[in-house]
Each structure stands twice: as C-alpha cells, then as structure tokens.
Amino acid sequence: MKLGMFTSGYQRNPLEHCFEDAKRFGYDFIELWGGRPHAFPPDLKAGEINEVKHLIDKYEMPVLGFTPEHNAYPYNFMIGSERQRADAIEYLKLSLDMAKELGSDYMLISPAHAGYYVSRKEIWERLEESVKELVDHAENVGVKITIETLTPYETNVFRSAMDAKELLDKIDSPYLVTMCDLVPPFVQNESIMNYLDLLGDKMYHLHIIDGAPGTDDHIMPGEGNIPLPELIKELKYVGYNRTATLELVTGYINEPRFYARRAIDNVRKMMEDAEY
C-alpha cells in the first residue's frame, strides 16, 4: 500500500514545503489539492503548472492524485441553476486536463450538498448527468475519476458504499472508480470493510485518517476513535495494495510540517506491526 500526502493542510505554506516534506518524511506520492494559492486549475492552465512540474522532478515525488476544490464556493455541481452546474462541470473538465499534464493517475471528485428543497429523484438525475459528462471527458483524457462518499454533515447526495455501488452500476466505465474516506462510514455506523467487499476492483483508493463520533473532523491517525491498527491488519489480510492518502486537511494547518511527519510515522508503525 502506497501512502500519499494530501496538500490542503499546507495552503498557508509554500507549495515546495509539501514536496520537500513528502520526500524527507517517507511518503510515496502526493495527492495535490487544487485550490489557491497552490494548484487552482485555471492558474495551472495559465502557466503555473510549470512550477508544479519542476517540484515533481526536483523531489522525485509523483502527483498520483489531483483533487480540485469544488465542495463549496464557487463550484458545486450538485446545487444551483443549470448554468451554474455546467460551469462547475467545465471547471472539472479543465481539472482533468491539468491532472493529465501533471501525470496524475486519478482525479478525485466528491458530490457536495444539493440543498434542502430537492427530491432524491432530482438529486440522482443531476448526479448521473454530471458524472457521466465528466467520465466521457476522462475517457478522452486518460485520467480516472475517483468519486468519494462524504458524511451527512457534508452532503445529502453520496454517502455510503451502497450509493457508490448504485452509481457505478449505472455508469459502467473503467475510468470511473470509487474510494473510501474512513470518516464517513465510521460516523454513520457503516462497515469500512464493506467498501472493499461490496465494490471489489472498483474500490480504488483510501483516505486514512482518524475520527470521532458525531463529527466530520479528520483527526491525526492513532489519536481518534477509529480502530486503525486493526483496520491496517485487515487491509493486509485482504491484500489491499493500492494507494492511501493520509488526509489531514486543515485541522492542523498551523503546523502542517509537524503533523505530516507524525501522521506517516504513526501509520508506518501500524503497518510494521501488521507486517504490511
């Protein structure tokens, strides 16, 4: 299992700190957050992608995943008018183009809240239309779309392994896969391992992080309530050998360099104990 650094928590630091720290702390890859000031897709398109490519080469640290910011202002393809939806989709198509130029294997999307005044039928029609449009572009570009379930605190659209299976059954493409962030199933009393059992080869990626009941907080691995050592042993047992990002997001934004080191040290120790 390859371990990646998610760069969102470094957004008050120079982007180079992400690559430098990923290299010196022993991460295998970077999942690049696509927001200002670091890697906002329109900025990349305007020429700033060259600096990211320089850092990839300088630190020999690949960007295997690209995660454009699109769960809040100004982009959310699940809410607003058709013009707003189309604008968000065009932004994500550009993001796929930039992911390709970065050498990324996948681009992560996560359907955000659709608002309080829409039916499940309307939600799923919009979700399927949007994801199908993105998948068509992904097939042309050659970058997989990895779609992430979220917590009920974040979305009323896409929250469970069964939601993921339903969408994957409707849109059958090798360029559409899914993943599991550990917090959504944990706070909903859903089985984490069910993602692997139910989704099979379509379960492509993990966000390893700790959590606490009743909140969507992402907590330092080993310092919350998720039984991570046992989970790591189960992942070893079932032969999960794909990628996992340690997703600290912004909870540790004051000192990302301290906490990025602690996160991978904690998880590497769990992997050693599991003989992973």
Tab-separated table of C-alpha atoms in Angstrom:
chain	number	residue	atom	x	y	z
A	1	MET	CA	0.000	0.000	0.000
A	2	LYS	CA	1.479	3.328	-1.088
A	3	LEU	CA	0.994	6.278	1.261
A	4	GLY	CA	0.351	9.781	-0.036
A	5	MET	CA	0.369	13.286	1.408
A	6	PHE	CA	-2.696	15.490	0.908
A	7	THR	CA	-1.550	19.092	0.480
A	8	SER	CA	-4.634	21.029	1.593
A	9	GLY	CA	-3.244	21.478	5.099
A	10	TYR	CA	-0.179	23.251	3.684
A	11	GLN	CA	-2.119	26.042	1.982
A	12	ARG	CA	-0.545	28.722	4.218
A	13	ASN	CA	2.920	27.401	3.370
A	14	PRO	CA	4.818	27.470	0.075
A	15	LEU	CA	3.885	24.553	-2.157
A	16	GLU	CA	7.508	23.453	-2.176
A	17	HIS	CA	7.197	22.522	1.514
A	18	CYS	CA	4.732	19.782	0.501
A	19	PHE	CA	7.151	18.152	-1.915
A	20	GLU	CA	10.151	18.633	0.355
A	21	ASP	CA	8.362	17.121	3.345
A	22	ALA	CA	6.818	14.261	1.375
A	23	LYS	CA	10.328	13.301	0.301
A	24	ARG	CA	12.042	13.617	3.677
A	25	PHE	CA	9.226	12.058	5.745
A	26	GLY	CA	8.907	8.987	3.507
A	27	TYR	CA	5.649	9.494	1.627
A	28	ASP	CA	5.317	7.655	-1.676
A	29	PHE	CA	3.296	10.245	-3.584
A	30	ILE	CA	1.305	13.448	-3.356
A	31	GLU	CA	-2.444	13.946	-3.703
A	32	LEU	CA	-2.424	17.563	-4.815
A	33	TRP	CA	-5.167	19.865	-3.565
A	34	GLY	CA	-6.324	22.100	-6.398
A	35	GLY	CA	-7.017	25.396	-4.699
A	36	ARG	CA	-5.357	28.756	-4.376
A	37	PRO	CA	-2.620	29.596	-3.680
A	38	HIS	CA	-1.134	26.275	-4.797
A	39	ALA	CA	-2.743	24.468	-7.720
A	40	PHE	CA	-6.029	26.076	-8.751
A	41	PRO	CA	-6.754	24.625	-12.210
A	42	PRO	CA	-7.189	27.971	-14.061
A	43	ASP	CA	-3.880	29.139	-12.556
A	44	LEU	CA	-2.207	25.921	-13.680
A	45	LYS	CA	-3.613	26.424	-17.173
A	46	ALA	CA	-2.217	29.989	-17.193
A	47	GLY	CA	1.309	28.650	-16.731
A	48	GLU	CA	1.733	27.893	-13.041
A	49	ILE	CA	1.716	24.159	-13.799
A	50	ASN	CA	5.377	24.508	-14.778
A	51	GLU	CA	6.344	25.215	-11.165
A	52	VAL	CA	4.496	22.080	-10.012
A	53	LYS	CA	6.240	20.001	-12.665
A	54	HIS	CA	9.563	21.446	-11.515
A	55	LEU	CA	8.836	20.339	-7.930
A	56	ILE	CA	7.811	16.858	-9.091
A	57	ASP	CA	11.163	16.496	-10.839
A	58	LYS	CA	13.249	18.193	-8.144
A	59	TYR	CA	11.995	15.980	-5.326
A	60	GLU	CA	11.255	12.877	-7.426
A	61	MET	CA	7.788	12.895	-5.887
A	62	PRO	CA	4.906	11.989	-8.228
A	63	VAL	CA	1.465	13.543	-8.112
A	64	LEU	CA	-0.681	10.414	-8.390
A	65	GLY	CA	-3.905	12.173	-7.459
A	66	PHE	CA	-5.350	15.620	-8.156
A	67	THR	CA	-8.228	16.911	-6.016
A	68	PRO	CA	-9.607	20.218	-7.314
A	69	GLU	CA	-11.503	22.253	-4.728
A	70	HIS	CA	-15.187	22.002	-5.600
A	71	ASN	CA	-17.253	21.343	-2.490
A	72	ALA	CA	-18.051	24.934	-1.673
A	73	TYR	CA	-17.823	28.405	-3.145
A	74	PRO	CA	-17.805	28.872	-6.086
A	75	TYR	CA	-18.067	25.333	-7.517
A	76	ASN	CA	-20.574	22.653	-6.540
A	77	PHE	CA	-22.123	20.740	-9.423
A	78	MET	CA	-24.965	19.475	-7.227
A	79	ILE	CA	-26.630	22.807	-6.415
A	80	GLY	CA	-27.833	25.913	-8.200
A	81	SER	CA	-29.059	26.603	-11.722
A	82	GLU	CA	-28.211	24.608	-14.826
A	83	ARG	CA	-25.801	27.360	-15.843
A	84	GLN	CA	-24.027	27.008	-12.503
A	85	ARG	CA	-23.904	23.205	-12.860
A	86	ALA	CA	-22.478	23.499	-16.368
A	87	ASP	CA	-19.876	25.985	-15.156
A	88	ALA	CA	-18.756	23.592	-12.417
A	89	ILE	CA	-18.518	20.741	-14.928
A	90	GLU	CA	-16.374	22.814	-17.288
A	91	TYR	CA	-14.101	23.648	-14.351
A	92	LEU	CA	-13.749	19.940	-13.556
A	93	LYS	CA	-13.050	19.121	-17.192
A	94	LEU	CA	-10.223	21.647	-17.096
A	95	SER	CA	-9.090	19.992	-13.875
A	96	LEU	CA	-8.924	16.645	-15.680
A	97	ASP	CA	-6.780	18.246	-18.380
A	98	MET	CA	-4.407	19.593	-15.725
A	99	ALA	CA	-4.333	16.233	-13.935
A	100	LYS	CA	-3.213	14.646	-17.200
A	101	GLU	CA	-0.415	17.189	-17.642
A	102	LEU	CA	0.759	16.520	-14.087
A	103	GLY	CA	0.985	12.783	-14.768
A	104	SER	CA	-1.781	12.033	-12.289
A	105	ASP	CA	-3.425	8.619	-12.295
A	106	TYR	CA	-6.749	9.879	-10.953
A	107	MET	CA	-8.764	12.997	-10.196
A	108	LEU	CA	-10.936	12.953	-7.106
A	109	ILE	CA	-14.467	14.335	-7.052
A	110	SER	CA	-16.973	14.350	-4.188
A	111	PRO	CA	-20.623	15.324	-4.718
A	112	ALA	CA	-21.437	18.075	-2.226
A	113	HIS	CA	-24.774	19.131	-0.734
A	114	ALA	CA	-27.673	19.541	-3.160
A	115	GLY	CA	-29.738	21.816	-0.937
A	116	TYR	CA	-32.829	21.173	1.162
A	117	TYR	CA	-35.551	21.571	-1.474
A	118	VAL	CA	-34.829	18.774	-3.958
A	119	SER	CA	-36.088	15.216	-4.129
A	120	ARG	CA	-33.918	12.108	-4.252
A	121	LYS	CA	-35.035	11.633	-7.869
A	122	GLU	CA	-33.842	15.136	-8.785
A	123	ILE	CA	-30.582	14.612	-6.899
A	124	TRP	CA	-29.755	11.371	-8.672
A	125	GLU	CA	-30.711	12.651	-12.101
A	126	ARG	CA	-28.319	15.571	-11.631
A	127	LEU	CA	-25.608	13.349	-10.167
A	128	GLU	CA	-25.763	10.842	-13.027
A	129	GLU	CA	-25.829	13.546	-15.696
A	130	SER	CA	-22.849	15.336	-14.192
A	131	VAL	CA	-20.700	12.279	-13.545
A	132	LYS	CA	-21.461	10.820	-16.984
A	133	GLU	CA	-20.332	14.065	-18.616
A	134	LEU	CA	-17.108	14.019	-16.607
A	135	VAL	CA	-16.472	10.338	-17.317
A	136	ASP	CA	-16.813	10.943	-21.059
A	137	HIS	CA	-14.091	13.586	-20.768
A	138	ALA	CA	-11.973	11.370	-18.515
A	139	GLU	CA	-12.051	8.614	-21.138
A	140	ASN	CA	-10.765	11.057	-23.752
A	141	VAL	CA	-8.075	12.465	-21.464
A	142	GLY	CA	-6.973	9.147	-19.947
A	143	VAL	CA	-7.288	10.023	-16.241
A	144	LYS	CA	-9.551	8.056	-13.912
A	145	ILE	CA	-12.271	9.783	-11.908
A	146	THR	CA	-12.332	8.577	-8.314
A	147	ILE	CA	-15.609	9.549	-6.674
A	148	GLU	CA	-15.680	9.928	-2.892
A	149	THR	CA	-18.534	9.439	-0.461
A	150	LEU	CA	-18.942	12.109	2.225
A	151	THR	CA	-20.519	12.392	5.671
A	152	PRO	CA	-24.113	13.501	6.297
A	153	TYR	CA	-22.620	16.721	7.689
A	154	GLU	CA	-21.247	17.486	4.213
A	155	THR	CA	-23.779	16.120	1.714
A	156	ASN	CA	-27.238	14.687	1.161
A	157	VAL	CA	-26.184	13.121	-2.138
A	158	PHE	CA	-23.491	10.458	-1.924
A	159	ARG	CA	-22.731	8.985	1.492
A	160	SER	CA	-22.369	5.189	1.545
A	161	ALA	CA	-20.809	2.186	-0.130
A	162	MET	CA	-24.248	1.300	-1.478
A	163	ASP	CA	-24.585	4.777	-3.013
A	164	ALA	CA	-21.235	4.204	-4.707
A	165	LYS	CA	-22.277	0.789	-5.994
A	166	GLU	CA	-25.552	2.168	-7.357
A	167	LEU	CA	-23.761	4.894	-9.308
A	168	LEU	CA	-21.063	2.544	-10.619
A	169	ASP	CA	-23.748	0.114	-11.777
A	170	LYS	CA	-25.429	2.942	-13.713
A	171	ILE	CA	-22.228	4.357	-15.269
A	172	ASP	CA	-20.038	1.476	-16.369
A	173	SER	CA	-16.603	2.753	-17.349
A	174	PRO	CA	-13.035	1.742	-16.494
A	175	TYR	CA	-12.425	5.462	-15.944
A	176	LEU	CA	-14.926	5.698	-13.063
A	177	VAL	CA	-13.857	4.191	-9.743
A	178	THR	CA	-14.582	4.939	-6.110
A	179	MET	CA	-12.827	5.206	-2.774
A	180	CYS	CA	-13.351	5.252	0.982
A	181	ASP	CA	-12.501	8.070	3.335
A	182	LEU	CA	-12.665	6.335	6.728
A	183	VAL	CA	-14.665	9.079	8.445
A	184	PRO	CA	-17.994	8.810	6.518
A	185	PRO	CA	-18.610	5.127	7.258
A	186	PHE	CA	-17.347	5.487	10.838
A	187	VAL	CA	-19.686	8.343	11.803
A	188	GLN	CA	-22.650	6.590	10.137
A	189	ASN	CA	-22.028	3.217	11.825
A	190	GLU	CA	-21.325	1.669	8.440
A	191	SER	CA	-18.688	-1.024	7.964
A	192	ILE	CA	-15.458	0.315	6.484
A	193	MET	CA	-14.510	-3.111	5.137
A	194	ASN	CA	-17.875	-3.270	3.374
A	195	TYR	CA	-16.453	-0.861	0.807
A	196	LEU	CA	-13.911	-3.479	-0.241
A	197	ASP	CA	-16.404	-6.365	-0.081
A	198	LEU	CA	-19.177	-4.570	-1.974
A	199	LEU	CA	-17.170	-2.648	-4.558
A	200	GLY	CA	-14.387	-5.103	-5.407
A	201	ASP	CA	-11.945	-3.845	-8.032
A	202	LYS	CA	-13.796	-0.522	-8.230
A	203	MET	CA	-12.581	0.316	-4.677
A	204	TYR	CA	-9.521	2.152	-5.896
A	205	HIS	CA	-8.231	4.437	-3.146
A	206	LEU	CA	-8.378	5.239	0.587
A	207	HIS	CA	-8.180	8.298	2.767
A	208	ILE	CA	-6.663	7.053	6.005
A	209	ILE	CA	-7.470	9.358	8.890
A	210	ASP	CA	-8.944	9.080	12.372
A	211	GLY	CA	-12.329	10.318	13.507
A	212	ALA	CA	-14.715	10.814	16.408
A	213	PRO	CA	-18.433	10.047	16.758
A	214	GLY	CA	-20.803	12.863	15.912
A	215	THR	CA	-18.426	14.963	13.838
A	216	ASP	CA	-16.779	15.004	10.427
A	217	ASP	CA	-13.468	16.118	11.971
A	218	HIS	CA	-10.381	14.497	10.469
A	219	ILE	CA	-8.090	13.616	13.358
A	220	MET	CA	-4.450	12.542	13.440
A	221	PRO	CA	-4.183	8.775	12.758
A	222	GLY	CA	-3.983	6.975	16.075
A	223	GLU	CA	-5.472	9.851	18.106
A	224	GLY	CA	-9.194	9.376	17.460
A	225	ASN	CA	-11.742	6.595	17.893
A	226	ILE	CA	-11.341	4.536	14.704
A	227	PRO	CA	-9.555	1.223	15.453
A	228	LEU	CA	-6.832	1.911	12.894
A	229	PRO	CA	-4.269	-0.749	13.930
A	230	GLU	CA	-6.895	-3.444	13.475
A	231	LEU	CA	-8.051	-1.900	10.194
A	232	ILE	CA	-4.498	-1.914	8.832
A	233	LYS	CA	-4.234	-5.605	9.722
A	234	GLU	CA	-7.493	-6.321	7.891
A	235	LEU	CA	-6.298	-4.423	4.822
A	236	LYS	CA	-3.159	-6.580	4.872
A	237	TYR	CA	-5.285	-9.728	5.241
A	238	VAL	CA	-7.497	-8.923	2.233
A	239	GLY	CA	-4.498	-7.900	0.126
A	240	TYR	CA	-5.269	-4.218	-0.383
A	241	ASN	CA	-2.162	-2.951	-2.187
A	242	ARG	CA	-3.353	0.244	-3.848
A	243	THR	CA	-2.981	3.838	-2.676
A	244	ALA	CA	-3.966	5.571	0.556
A	245	THR	CA	-3.664	9.273	1.304
A	246	LEU	CA	-3.207	10.499	4.875
A	247	GLU	CA	-5.819	13.236	4.712
A	248	LEU	CA	-5.081	15.774	7.442
A	249	VAL	CA	-6.933	18.588	5.591
A	250	THR	CA	-6.967	21.872	7.560
A	251	GLY	CA	-7.280	20.761	11.182
A	252	TYR	CA	-3.512	21.009	11.595
A	253	ILE	CA	-2.934	23.999	9.332
A	254	ASN	CA	-0.944	25.925	11.940
A	255	GLU	CA	1.946	23.423	11.866
A	256	PRO	CA	1.474	21.120	8.867
A	257	ARG	CA	5.117	20.041	8.806
A	258	PHE	CA	4.987	18.702	12.376
A	259	TYR	CA	1.751	16.839	11.837
A	260	ALA	CA	2.526	15.457	8.379
A	261	ARG	CA	5.567	13.793	9.939
A	262	ARG	CA	3.603	12.432	12.884
A	263	ALA	CA	0.841	11.101	10.617
A	264	ILE	CA	3.105	8.967	8.462
A	265	ASP	CA	5.187	7.837	11.446
A	266	ASN	CA	2.003	6.625	13.154
A	267	VAL	CA	0.684	4.794	10.095
A	268	ARG	CA	4.049	3.273	9.156
A	269	LYS	CA	4.274	1.873	12.713
A	270	MET	CA	0.815	0.329	12.328
A	271	MET	CA	1.889	-1.204	9.020
A	272	GLU	CA	5.061	-2.600	10.599
A	273	ASP	CA	3.042	-4.145	13.423
A	274	ALA	CA	0.758	-5.698	10.816
A	275	GLU	CA	3.791	-6.866	8.826
A	276	TYR	CA	2.309	-4.990	5.892
